[in-house]
Amino acid sequence: MNKIKWTNEIRCLTTIGGWCTALFIISFGALANVESGKAIYDKQCALCHEGNLPEAPRRAGLKKYSAERVVEALSTGVMSTQGIQLSKQDMENVALFLTGKAVSKAKTHQVDYCEADLQLGHQSVENWNGWGGNKQNSRYVTNVGNLNKMHANKLTLEWVYAFPDTTRMRSQPIIIVSTIFMGSQEGKVYAIDADSGCTHWTFSAEAEVRGGIYAEFDKNGVLDNLLFGDFKANAYSINAKNGQVNWKTQISNHPQASITGSVTAHNNLVYVPLSSLEVISAARENYACCSFRGAVVAVNIKTGEKVWEQFTTEPPKPTYENAQGIMQQGPSGAPIWSRPTVDHKRNLLYVTTGQNYSTPATHTSDAVIAMSLLTGELVWVAQLTKNDAWNGGCVRQNSNCPKENGPDFDSGTGAILVETEQRGIVLAGQKSGNIFALDADNGGEVLWKRRVGSGGTMGGVHWGMSASDSMVFAGVSDLPTNNPYIEGAPHPGVAAIDIVSGEFVWQRVLDNTCDKDDKFACYPGISAAVTATKDLVFAGGLDGKLHIFDSQNGTQLWTFDTRKSFKSLNKVSANGGSIEADGALVHDGDLFITSGYDKWGEIPGNVLLKFRVNME
């Protein structure tokens, strides 16, 4: 932390109100900066960050940020619309107030680089590539080594890698032979040796890299390039050997467009999904909600040049004035939070969408959309929930809330394609608590619908399911909220459903295991994506616990609590927290999981953990 120079000092010699437990010295000038930062925070930030908007990290979580990260968020990052009127000094004052640290001009983190060169893997070896492990998004692994039902309880922690200046882990690690590639909140992409945990190289993107990396192989099947997007809606291709940029493309010029979902590729096209945080900006009644439209943009895999673009709604038009006299516009929203799914047999690309942000609601929100791989032309739309328009204004019921007012049942899980003897089946989960099976050969007709949870704003199925050729496994969050559309009792845990019949094979409901006041420290809901093998299902909880279940009957075989401090290989302060968004990576007997998630009031953290079966 930078020491603040001073001329006139205030000394605190005793503990007063729990704030001062040791001697400290601060200048009157710095104190004025803190007060200025507090005033700006109270006026422009507190409405959301003091608990009124669940999406926004609480102030206690922001305190763990570096001052540089706060400034980056306000200037070019996720809070740039809130920071547009602020000077650089204003931003630094806000950072000083929130973190207690001044902006440093020096980089202090030293990277432990590998001595050996990165060995490029081959496509013929089973790798985990992209968010779902393969183009079908199945998150199902066959290359498990000795990590099976007999040995699951012999897993031991082998190493911990900590990410600097980070409180949220959400980029799905991928593995190509012996190298892990993943993004980070700090905007870096890492190439990490899976055996030793040393770092081959890092690449700095413009903003947070949220999704999973997608590996591109050359004509000989050798690893060539890495494809991904960042939070400022840039798409990248970088060299897998050294992290050097091949191309970078701005995918959208909407000021609040972002890339949360992962990219995928087929033949010569990269498919980039677009989402947005305009849903949060709408919490301000003076905001003209809303103009963002979800989309898929296809770019040339070699050049990054845009080939086609398909939006999920028609262009917005003025609709009505809210109570503040601000003209609303719509339709909008229907973002794509997840990774598109490739169906090369039918030449289709499947995407799942979220709710509309403003009135009117459209038939393309909360839906599975099939579009042409070649042109982006819409082939069919299967809407899972009708009339869903919702934004941050609905939390406090301000006049930016759409007339529909919910139910806020996004489909944040990527669709899974499974081929059965009878037909192709597209599986989709939703925050409503339902799983849907759609007929890929009959225009997305609903084959069955199965409720696995009560649903809600943070309920139901969130980030990803896994499927074998006979069963689909879904994590169920069901964190209790005030959503009036909740149905039945919560079922936090994991459910296994027969793919053909839609009947339960088993359901494991997890219990709270502690008596802490913090609901996220105790709540066992599974919001993160799950991963499965023939024997096992891997699921990480909001409470930070990583579970392994028997895939055939749901018996709990092993649990590890990641919510603790660790000693990291790279000598960065390391803490686990909630497990959210991305899920377990299983590869040739090894198990990797990230831990820490500072949004929605969840438990911050910054670690990648590696486990290995101990046969001794």
Coordinates of C-alpha atoms in Angstrom, one line a residue, residues 56-558:
A56 CA -23.7 -5.2 -7.1
P57 CA -20.8 -6.2 -4.8
R58 CA -21.2 -4.9 -1.2
R59 CA -18.9 -2.3 0.1
A60 CA -17.1 -4.9 2.3
G61 CA -16.2 -6.7 -0.9
L62 CA -15.1 -3.5 -2.6
K63 CA -12.7 -2.9 0.2
K64 CA -10.7 -5.9 -0.9
Y65 CA -10.1 -4.4 -4.3
S66 CA -7.0 -2.5 -5.1
A67 CA -7.3 1.2 -5.7
E68 CA -6.3 0.7 -9.3
R69 CA -9.1 -1.8 -9.9
V70 CA -11.7 0.7 -8.6
V71 CA -10.3 3.4 -10.9
E72 CA -10.3 1.0 -13.8
A73 CA -13.9 0.0 -13.2
L74 CA -15.0 3.7 -13.1
S75 CA -12.9 4.8 -16.1
T76 CA -13.1 2.0 -18.6
G77 CA -14.7 -1.0 -16.9
V78 CA -18.1 -2.1 -15.6
M79 CA -18.9 1.2 -13.8
S80 CA -17.8 3.5 -16.6
T81 CA -21.3 4.9 -17.2
Q82 CA -21.4 5.9 -13.6
G83 CA -17.9 7.4 -13.8
I84 CA -18.4 9.3 -17.0
Q85 CA -18.8 12.6 -15.2
L86 CA -15.9 12.0 -12.8
S87 CA -12.4 13.4 -13.1
K88 CA -9.4 11.2 -12.6
Q89 CA -8.9 12.7 -9.1
D90 CA -12.6 12.0 -8.3
M91 CA -12.1 8.4 -9.2
E92 CA -8.9 8.1 -7.1
N93 CA -10.8 9.7 -4.2
V94 CA -13.6 7.1 -4.5
A95 CA -10.9 4.4 -4.6
L96 CA -9.2 5.8 -1.5
F97 CA -12.5 5.9 0.4
L98 CA -13.5 2.4 -0.6
T99 CA -10.1 0.6 -0.2
G100 CA -8.2 2.8 2.2
K101 CA -5.3 2.7 -0.3
A102 CA -4.0 5.3 -2.7
V103 CA -3.4 4.5 -6.3
S104 CA 0.1 3.0 -6.9
K105 CA 2.2 3.8 -9.9
A106 CA 4.2 0.6 -9.5
K107 CA 3.5 -3.0 -10.4
T108 CA 4.3 -5.1 -7.4
H109 CA 3.3 -8.6 -8.5
Q110 CA 6.1 -10.8 -9.7
V111 CA 5.2 -13.7 -12.0
D112 CA 6.8 -17.2 -11.5
Y113 CA 7.5 -18.0 -15.1
C114 CA 8.1 -21.6 -16.2
E115 CA 11.7 -22.6 -17.2
A116 CA 10.5 -25.1 -19.8
D117 CA 8.8 -24.0 -23.0
L118 CA 5.0 -24.5 -23.4
Q119 CA 4.4 -27.7 -25.3
L120 CA 1.6 -27.3 -27.9
G121 CA -1.0 -30.0 -27.6
H122 CA -2.7 -32.0 -30.4
Q123 CA -6.3 -32.1 -31.3
S124 CA -6.3 -36.0 -31.2
V125 CA -5.9 -36.0 -27.5
E126 CA -9.0 -35.5 -25.5
N127 CA -8.9 -32.0 -24.1
W128 CA -11.4 -29.7 -22.3
N129 CA -11.9 -26.9 -24.9
G130 CA -14.2 -23.9 -24.2
W131 CA -16.9 -23.4 -21.6
G132 CA -18.7 -26.7 -22.1
G133 CA -15.6 -28.8 -22.9
N134 CA -16.7 -29.5 -26.5
K135 CA -18.9 -27.8 -29.1
Q136 CA -22.0 -29.6 -27.8
N137 CA -21.5 -28.0 -24.4
S138 CA -22.0 -31.3 -22.6
R139 CA -19.4 -30.8 -19.8
Y140 CA -19.0 -34.5 -19.8
V141 CA -15.6 -36.1 -19.5
T142 CA -14.3 -39.5 -20.5
N143 CA -10.6 -38.9 -20.0
V144 CA -10.7 -39.3 -16.2
G145 CA -7.6 -41.4 -15.4
N146 CA -8.0 -42.9 -11.9
L147 CA -10.5 -40.3 -10.8
N148 CA -13.4 -42.7 -10.4
K149 CA -16.0 -43.8 -7.8
M150 CA -13.5 -45.9 -6.0
H151 CA -10.8 -43.2 -5.7
A152 CA -12.9 -40.0 -5.3
N153 CA -12.3 -39.9 -1.5
K154 CA -8.6 -40.1 -2.0
L155 CA -8.3 -36.6 -3.7
T156 CA -5.8 -34.3 -2.0
L157 CA -5.0 -30.7 -2.6
E158 CA -1.8 -30.5 -4.7
W159 CA -1.3 -26.8 -5.3
V160 CA -3.0 -23.4 -5.2
Y161 CA -2.6 -20.6 -7.8
A162 CA -3.8 -17.1 -6.7
F163 CA -4.8 -14.3 -9.0
P164 CA -3.7 -10.8 -8.0
D165 CA -6.1 -7.9 -7.7
T166 CA -9.0 -10.3 -7.9
T167 CA -12.1 -11.0 -5.8
R168 CA -14.2 -12.9 -8.4
M169 CA -13.4 -16.1 -10.4
R170 CA -15.6 -16.9 -13.3
S171 CA -13.5 -17.8 -16.3
Q172 CA -13.8 -21.5 -17.0
P173 CA -10.3 -23.1 -17.1
I174 CA -9.6 -25.2 -20.2
I175 CA -6.8 -27.7 -20.6
I176 CA -4.9 -28.7 -23.7
V177 CA -2.7 -31.7 -22.9
S178 CA -0.7 -30.1 -20.0
T179 CA -1.5 -26.4 -20.1
I180 CA -4.4 -24.6 -18.5
F181 CA -5.6 -21.4 -20.3
M182 CA -8.0 -19.1 -18.5
G183 CA -9.0 -15.5 -18.1
S184 CA -9.3 -13.3 -15.0
Q185 CA -11.1 -10.4 -13.4
E186 CA -7.9 -8.3 -13.8
G187 CA -8.2 -8.6 -17.6
K188 CA -5.4 -11.1 -18.1
V189 CA -5.3 -14.4 -19.8
Y190 CA -3.0 -17.0 -18.2
A191 CA -1.1 -20.0 -19.6
I192 CA -0.4 -22.2 -16.5
D193 CA 1.4 -25.5 -16.5
A194 CA -1.1 -28.0 -15.2
D195 CA 1.6 -30.1 -13.5
S196 CA 3.7 -27.6 -11.7
G197 CA 1.5 -24.5 -11.6
C198 CA 4.2 -22.2 -13.0
T199 CA 3.2 -19.6 -15.5
H200 CA 4.2 -19.8 -19.2
W201 CA 2.9 -16.4 -20.2
T202 CA 0.2 -13.8 -19.5
F203 CA -1.7 -11.6 -21.9
S204 CA -3.4 -8.3 -20.9
A205 CA -6.8 -7.7 -22.5
E206 CA -8.6 -4.3 -22.2
A207 CA -11.0 -5.6 -19.6
E208 CA -12.1 -8.6 -17.5
V209 CA -12.1 -11.9 -19.4
R210 CA -15.2 -13.7 -18.1
G211 CA -15.8 -16.7 -20.3
G212 CA -13.8 -19.8 -21.2
I213 CA -11.1 -19.7 -23.7
Y214 CA -11.6 -21.6 -27.0
A215 CA -8.5 -23.3 -28.5
E216 CA -8.1 -23.3 -32.3
F217 CA -6.0 -26.0 -33.9
D218 CA -4.1 -25.8 -37.3
K219 CA -4.7 -28.1 -40.3
N220 CA -2.3 -30.7 -38.8
G221 CA -4.3 -30.8 -35.5
V222 CA -1.7 -28.8 -33.5
L223 CA -2.7 -26.1 -31.0
D224 CA -2.4 -22.8 -32.8
N225 CA -4.5 -19.9 -31.4
L226 CA -6.7 -19.0 -28.5
L227 CA -10.1 -17.2 -28.9
F228 CA -12.0 -15.2 -26.3
G229 CA -13.8 -12.0 -25.5
D230 CA -13.6 -9.3 -22.8
F231 CA -16.0 -7.3 -20.8
K232 CA -15.7 -4.3 -23.1
A233 CA -17.0 -6.4 -26.0
N234 CA -13.7 -7.0 -27.7
A235 CA -13.0 -10.4 -29.3
Y236 CA -9.4 -11.6 -29.6
S237 CA -7.2 -14.2 -31.3
I238 CA -3.8 -14.7 -29.6
N239 CA -1.0 -17.1 -30.3
A240 CA -1.2 -20.1 -27.9
K241 CA 2.6 -20.4 -27.8
N242 CA 3.4 -17.0 -26.5
G243 CA 0.2 -14.9 -26.1
Q244 CA 1.0 -12.5 -28.9
V245 CA -2.1 -10.9 -30.6
N246 CA -3.2 -12.1 -34.0
W247 CA -6.2 -9.8 -34.2
K248 CA -8.6 -7.9 -32.0
T249 CA -12.1 -6.8 -33.0
Q250 CA -14.6 -4.5 -31.3
I251 CA -17.8 -6.6 -31.6
S252 CA -20.3 -3.9 -30.6
N253 CA -20.3 -0.1 -30.3
H254 CA -23.1 0.0 -27.7
P255 CA -21.6 1.7 -24.7
Q256 CA -22.8 -1.1 -22.3
A257 CA -22.3 -4.1 -24.5
S258 CA -20.1 -6.9 -23.0
I259 CA -19.1 -10.4 -23.6
T260 CA -19.9 -12.6 -20.6
G261 CA -20.6 -15.9 -22.5
S262 CA -17.7 -17.8 -24.1
V263 CA -17.0 -17.8 -27.8
T264 CA -17.0 -20.9 -29.9
A265 CA -15.8 -21.7 -33.5
H266 CA -16.7 -23.9 -36.4
N267 CA -14.9 -24.1 -39.7
N268 CA -13.7 -20.5 -40.5
L269 CA -16.1 -18.6 -38.2
V270 CA -15.9 -17.5 -34.5
Y271 CA -19.3 -17.0 -32.9
V272 CA -19.3 -14.3 -30.2
P273 CA -22.3 -13.8 -27.9
L274 CA -23.3 -10.4 -26.6
S275 CA -24.7 -9.4 -23.2
S276 CA -24.9 -6.1 -21.3
L277 CA -25.2 -4.5 -17.9
E278 CA -27.7 -2.0 -19.1
V279 CA -30.1 -4.0 -17.0
I280 CA -28.3 -2.4 -14.0
S281 CA -28.1 1.1 -15.4
A282 CA -31.9 1.0 -15.6
A283 CA -32.0 1.2 -11.8
R284 CA -31.5 4.9 -12.2
E285 CA -34.8 6.6 -13.0
N286 CA -33.1 9.3 -15.1
Y287 CA -31.8 6.6 -17.5
A288 CA -33.6 6.2 -20.8
C289 CA -34.1 2.4 -20.7
C290 CA -33.2 0.6 -22.8
S291 CA -31.4 0.3 -26.1
F292 CA -29.1 -2.8 -25.9
R293 CA -30.1 -5.9 -27.9
G294 CA -28.6 -9.3 -27.5
A295 CA -26.8 -10.7 -30.5
V296 CA -24.4 -13.2 -32.0
V297 CA -21.6 -11.8 -34.2
A298 CA -19.7 -14.2 -36.5
V299 CA -16.2 -13.1 -37.4
N300 CA -13.5 -14.6 -39.6
I301 CA -11.3 -16.9 -37.6
K302 CA -8.1 -15.7 -39.3
T303 CA -8.7 -12.0 -39.6
G304 CA -11.4 -11.0 -37.0
E305 CA -13.4 -9.4 -39.7
K306 CA -17.2 -9.4 -39.1
V307 CA -19.1 -11.7 -41.4
W308 CA -22.6 -11.5 -40.0
E309 CA -24.6 -10.3 -37.0
Q310 CA -27.9 -11.6 -35.7
F311 CA -29.8 -9.6 -33.0
T312 CA -32.3 -11.2 -30.6
T313 CA -34.9 -8.4 -30.9
E314 CA -36.0 -5.8 -33.4
P315 CA -34.5 -2.3 -33.0
P316 CA -35.9 -0.3 -30.1
K317 CA -38.4 2.6 -30.6
P318 CA -39.7 5.2 -28.2
T319 CA -42.6 3.8 -26.1
Y320 CA -43.7 5.9 -23.2
E321 CA -42.4 8.4 -20.5
N322 CA -41.7 7.2 -17.0
A323 CA -42.7 9.1 -13.9
Q324 CA -39.6 11.3 -14.2
G325 CA -40.5 12.3 -17.8
I326 CA -37.8 10.1 -19.3
M327 CA -38.7 8.5 -22.6
Q328 CA -38.5 4.7 -22.5
Q329 CA -37.6 2.6 -25.5
G330 CA -38.1 -1.0 -26.5
P331 CA -37.9 -3.8 -27.3
S332 CA -34.5 -4.4 -25.8
G333 CA -32.4 -7.0 -23.9
A334 CA -32.7 -10.7 -24.5
P335 CA -28.9 -10.9 -23.9
I336 CA -26.9 -14.1 -24.5
W337 CA -25.0 -14.9 -21.3
S338 CA -23.8 -18.3 -22.3
R339 CA -21.7 -20.0 -25.0
P340 CA -23.4 -20.9 -28.3
T341 CA -23.7 -24.6 -29.1
V342 CA -22.7 -25.9 -32.5
D343 CA -24.8 -28.5 -34.3
H344 CA -22.8 -29.4 -37.4
K345 CA -25.2 -32.1 -38.4
R346 CA -28.0 -29.7 -38.9
N347 CA -25.8 -26.6 -39.7
L348 CA -27.3 -24.8 -36.7
L349 CA -26.1 -22.7 -33.9
Y350 CA -28.1 -22.7 -30.6
V351 CA -28.2 -19.8 -28.2
T352 CA -30.1 -19.2 -25.0
T353 CA -31.4 -15.8 -24.1
G354 CA -32.3 -13.7 -21.0
Q355 CA -35.3 -11.5 -20.4
N356 CA -36.2 -8.2 -22.1
Y357 CA -35.0 -5.1 -20.4
S358 CA -38.0 -2.9 -21.3
T359 CA -41.5 -3.1 -22.6
P360 CA -42.6 -4.7 -24.9
A361 CA -41.6 -8.3 -24.1
T362 CA -40.7 -10.3 -27.2
H363 CA -41.0 -13.9 -28.2
T364 CA -37.2 -14.2 -28.4
S365 CA -36.5 -13.5 -24.7
D366 CA -36.0 -16.4 -22.2
A367 CA -35.7 -18.6 -25.3
V368 CA -33.6 -21.1 -27.2
I369 CA -32.9 -19.7 -30.7
A370 CA -31.6 -21.8 -33.6
M371 CA -29.8 -19.9 -36.3
S372 CA -27.9 -20.8 -39.4
L373 CA -24.2 -21.5 -38.8
L374 CA -23.4 -19.9 -42.2
T375 CA -25.6 -16.8 -42.3
G376 CA -27.1 -16.3 -38.8
E377 CA -30.6 -16.5 -40.2
L378 CA -33.2 -17.5 -37.6
V379 CA -34.4 -21.0 -38.2
W380 CA -36.6 -21.5 -35.1
V381 CA -37.3 -20.0 -31.7
A382 CA -38.5 -22.0 -28.7
Q383 CA -39.6 -19.6 -25.9
L384 CA -39.4 -21.1 -22.4
T385 CA -41.1 -18.2 -20.5
K386 CA -43.4 -15.6 -22.0
N387 CA -43.8 -11.9 -21.2
D388 CA -40.6 -11.5 -19.2
A389 CA -39.3 -8.0 -19.1
W390 CA -37.3 -6.9 -16.0
N391 CA -34.4 -4.6 -15.1
G392 CA -32.7 -3.2 -12.0
G393 CA -35.5 -0.6 -11.5
C394 CA -37.8 -3.4 -10.5
V395 CA -35.8 -4.1 -7.4
R396 CA -37.0 -0.8 -5.8
Q397 CA -40.1 -0.6 -8.0
N398 CA -39.1 2.6 -9.6
S399 CA -40.6 4.0 -12.8
N400 CA -38.0 2.4 -15.1
C401 CA -39.4 -1.0 -14.2
P402 CA -41.1 -2.4 -17.3
K403 CA -44.9 -2.9 -17.2
E404 CA -44.4 -6.7 -17.2
N405 CA -42.2 -6.5 -14.0
G406 CA -40.6 -9.9 -14.3
P407 CA -40.4 -12.7 -13.7
D408 CA -36.6 -12.3 -14.5
F409 CA -36.1 -15.9 -15.6
D410 CA -33.0 -15.8 -17.8
S411 CA -31.6 -18.8 -19.5
G412 CA -28.0 -18.4 -18.4
T413 CA -27.0 -22.0 -19.1
G414 CA -25.8 -22.8 -22.6
A415 CA -27.9 -25.3 -24.5
I416 CA -26.6 -28.9 -24.6
L417 CA -27.0 -31.0 -27.8
V418 CA -27.4 -34.8 -27.3
E419 CA -28.0 -37.2 -30.1
T420 CA -30.2 -40.2 -29.3
E421 CA -31.3 -43.0 -31.5
Q422 CA -34.7 -41.3 -32.2
R423 CA -33.7 -37.7 -32.5
G424 CA -31.4 -34.8 -31.6
I425 CA -32.3 -33.3 -28.3
V426 CA -31.5 -29.7 -27.2
L427 CA -31.4 -29.3 -23.4
A428 CA -31.9 -26.0 -21.6
G429 CA -32.1 -24.9 -18.0
Q430 CA -33.6 -21.8 -16.6
K431 CA -33.8 -19.6 -13.5
S432 CA -37.5 -20.6 -13.3
G433 CA -36.3 -23.9 -11.9
N434 CA -37.3 -25.9 -15.0
I435 CA -35.3 -28.0 -17.5
F436 CA -36.5 -28.3 -21.0
A437 CA -35.9 -30.9 -23.7
L438 CA -36.4 -29.6 -27.3
D439 CA -36.7 -31.6 -30.5
A440 CA -33.8 -30.5 -32.7
D441 CA -35.4 -32.2 -35.7
N442 CA -38.8 -30.6 -35.3
G443 CA -38.4 -26.9 -34.9
G444 CA -37.6 -26.9 -31.2
E445 CA -40.8 -28.6 -30.1
V446 CA -40.9 -29.2 -26.3
L447 CA -40.5 -32.9 -25.6
W448 CA -40.7 -32.5 -21.9
K449 CA -40.4 -30.0 -19.1
R450 CA -39.2 -30.9 -15.6
R451 CA -39.2 -28.7 -12.5
V452 CA -36.1 -29.3 -10.4
G453 CA -36.2 -26.1 -8.2
S454 CA -38.5 -23.4 -7.0
G455 CA -36.8 -20.8 -9.2
G456 CA -36.4 -17.1 -8.6
T457 CA -34.1 -14.2 -9.2
M458 CA -31.2 -16.3 -7.9
G459 CA -33.1 -19.6 -8.1
G460 CA -33.3 -22.5 -10.5
V461 CA -30.6 -23.5 -12.9
H462 CA -28.0 -20.8 -13.5
W463 CA -24.7 -21.4 -15.3
G464 CA -24.5 -24.8 -16.8
M465 CA -25.6 -28.4 -16.8
S466 CA -23.8 -31.6 -17.9
A467 CA -25.2 -34.5 -20.0
S468 CA -24.2 -38.0 -20.8
D469 CA -26.0 -39.9 -23.5
S470 CA -28.7 -40.9 -21.1
M471 CA -28.9 -38.3 -18.2
V472 CA -28.7 -34.6 -17.7
F473 CA -27.3 -33.3 -14.5
A474 CA -28.3 -29.8 -13.2
G475 CA -27.2 -27.7 -10.3
V476 CA -30.0 -26.0 -8.5
S477 CA -29.4 -22.7 -6.8
D478 CA -32.8 -21.7 -5.3
L479 CA -31.3 -19.0 -3.1
P480 CA -34.5 -17.5 -1.4
T481 CA -35.4 -14.1 -2.8
N482 CA -38.6 -12.0 -2.9
N483 CA -39.4 -13.0 -6.4
P484 CA -43.2 -13.5 -6.4
Y485 CA -43.0 -16.1 -9.2
I486 CA -41.2 -18.7 -7.0
E487 CA -43.0 -22.1 -7.0
G488 CA -42.8 -24.5 -4.2
A489 CA -40.0 -25.2 -1.7
P490 CA -36.3 -24.6 -2.6
H491 CA -34.3 -27.6 -3.6
P492 CA -30.6 -26.5 -3.5
G493 CA -28.4 -29.2 -4.8
V494 CA -28.2 -31.4 -7.9
A495 CA -30.8 -33.3 -9.9
A496 CA -30.3 -36.1 -12.5
I497 CA -33.0 -36.4 -15.2
D498 CA -33.5 -39.1 -17.8
I499 CA -32.9 -37.4 -21.2
V500 CA -35.6 -39.4 -23.1
S501 CA -38.4 -39.5 -20.6
G502 CA -37.8 -36.4 -18.5
E503 CA -38.3 -38.4 -15.3
F504 CA -36.1 -38.0 -12.2
V505 CA -33.3 -40.5 -11.8
W506 CA -32.3 -38.9 -8.5
Q507 CA -32.2 -35.5 -6.7
R508 CA -29.9 -34.6 -4.0
V509 CA -31.0 -31.6 -1.8
L510 CA -28.2 -30.2 0.4
D511 CA -28.7 -28.8 3.9
N512 CA -27.2 -25.8 5.5
T513 CA -24.3 -26.9 7.6
C514 CA -23.4 -23.8 9.7
D515 CA -25.1 -21.2 11.9
K516 CA -23.5 -18.0 10.5
D517 CA -25.6 -15.0 9.8
D518 CA -24.1 -14.6 6.3
K519 CA -26.5 -16.5 4.1
F520 CA -23.8 -17.2 1.4
A521 CA -21.5 -18.7 4.0
C522 CA -24.1 -21.3 4.7
Y523 CA -26.4 -21.6 1.7
P524 CA -25.6 -24.8 -0.2
G525 CA -27.2 -23.9 -3.5
I526 CA -25.4 -25.0 -6.7
S527 CA -25.3 -22.0 -9.1
A528 CA -22.1 -22.8 -10.8
A529 CA -21.9 -25.1 -13.8
V530 CA -21.7 -28.8 -13.0
T531 CA -19.4 -31.4 -14.6
A532 CA -19.9 -35.1 -15.0
T533 CA -18.1 -38.3 -15.8
K534 CA -19.4 -41.9 -16.1
D535 CA -19.1 -42.4 -12.3
L536 CA -19.2 -38.9 -10.9
V537 CA -20.9 -35.5 -10.8
F538 CA -18.8 -32.4 -9.6
A539 CA -20.7 -29.4 -8.2
G540 CA -19.5 -26.3 -6.4
G541 CA -21.7 -24.4 -4.0
L542 CA -22.4 -20.8 -3.1
D543 CA -21.1 -21.8 0.4
G544 CA -17.7 -22.6 -1.1
K545 CA -18.0 -26.4 -0.8
L546 CA -17.0 -28.6 -3.7
H547 CA -19.0 -31.8 -3.8
I548 CA -18.6 -35.1 -5.7
F549 CA -21.7 -37.3 -6.1
D550 CA -22.2 -40.8 -7.5
S551 CA -23.7 -40.1 -11.0
Q552 CA -26.0 -43.2 -10.8
N553 CA -27.7 -42.5 -7.5
G554 CA -26.6 -39.2 -6.1
T555 CA -24.7 -40.5 -3.1
Q556 CA -22.3 -37.9 -1.8
L557 CA -18.7 -39.3 -2.0
W558 CA -16.5 -36.4 -1.2

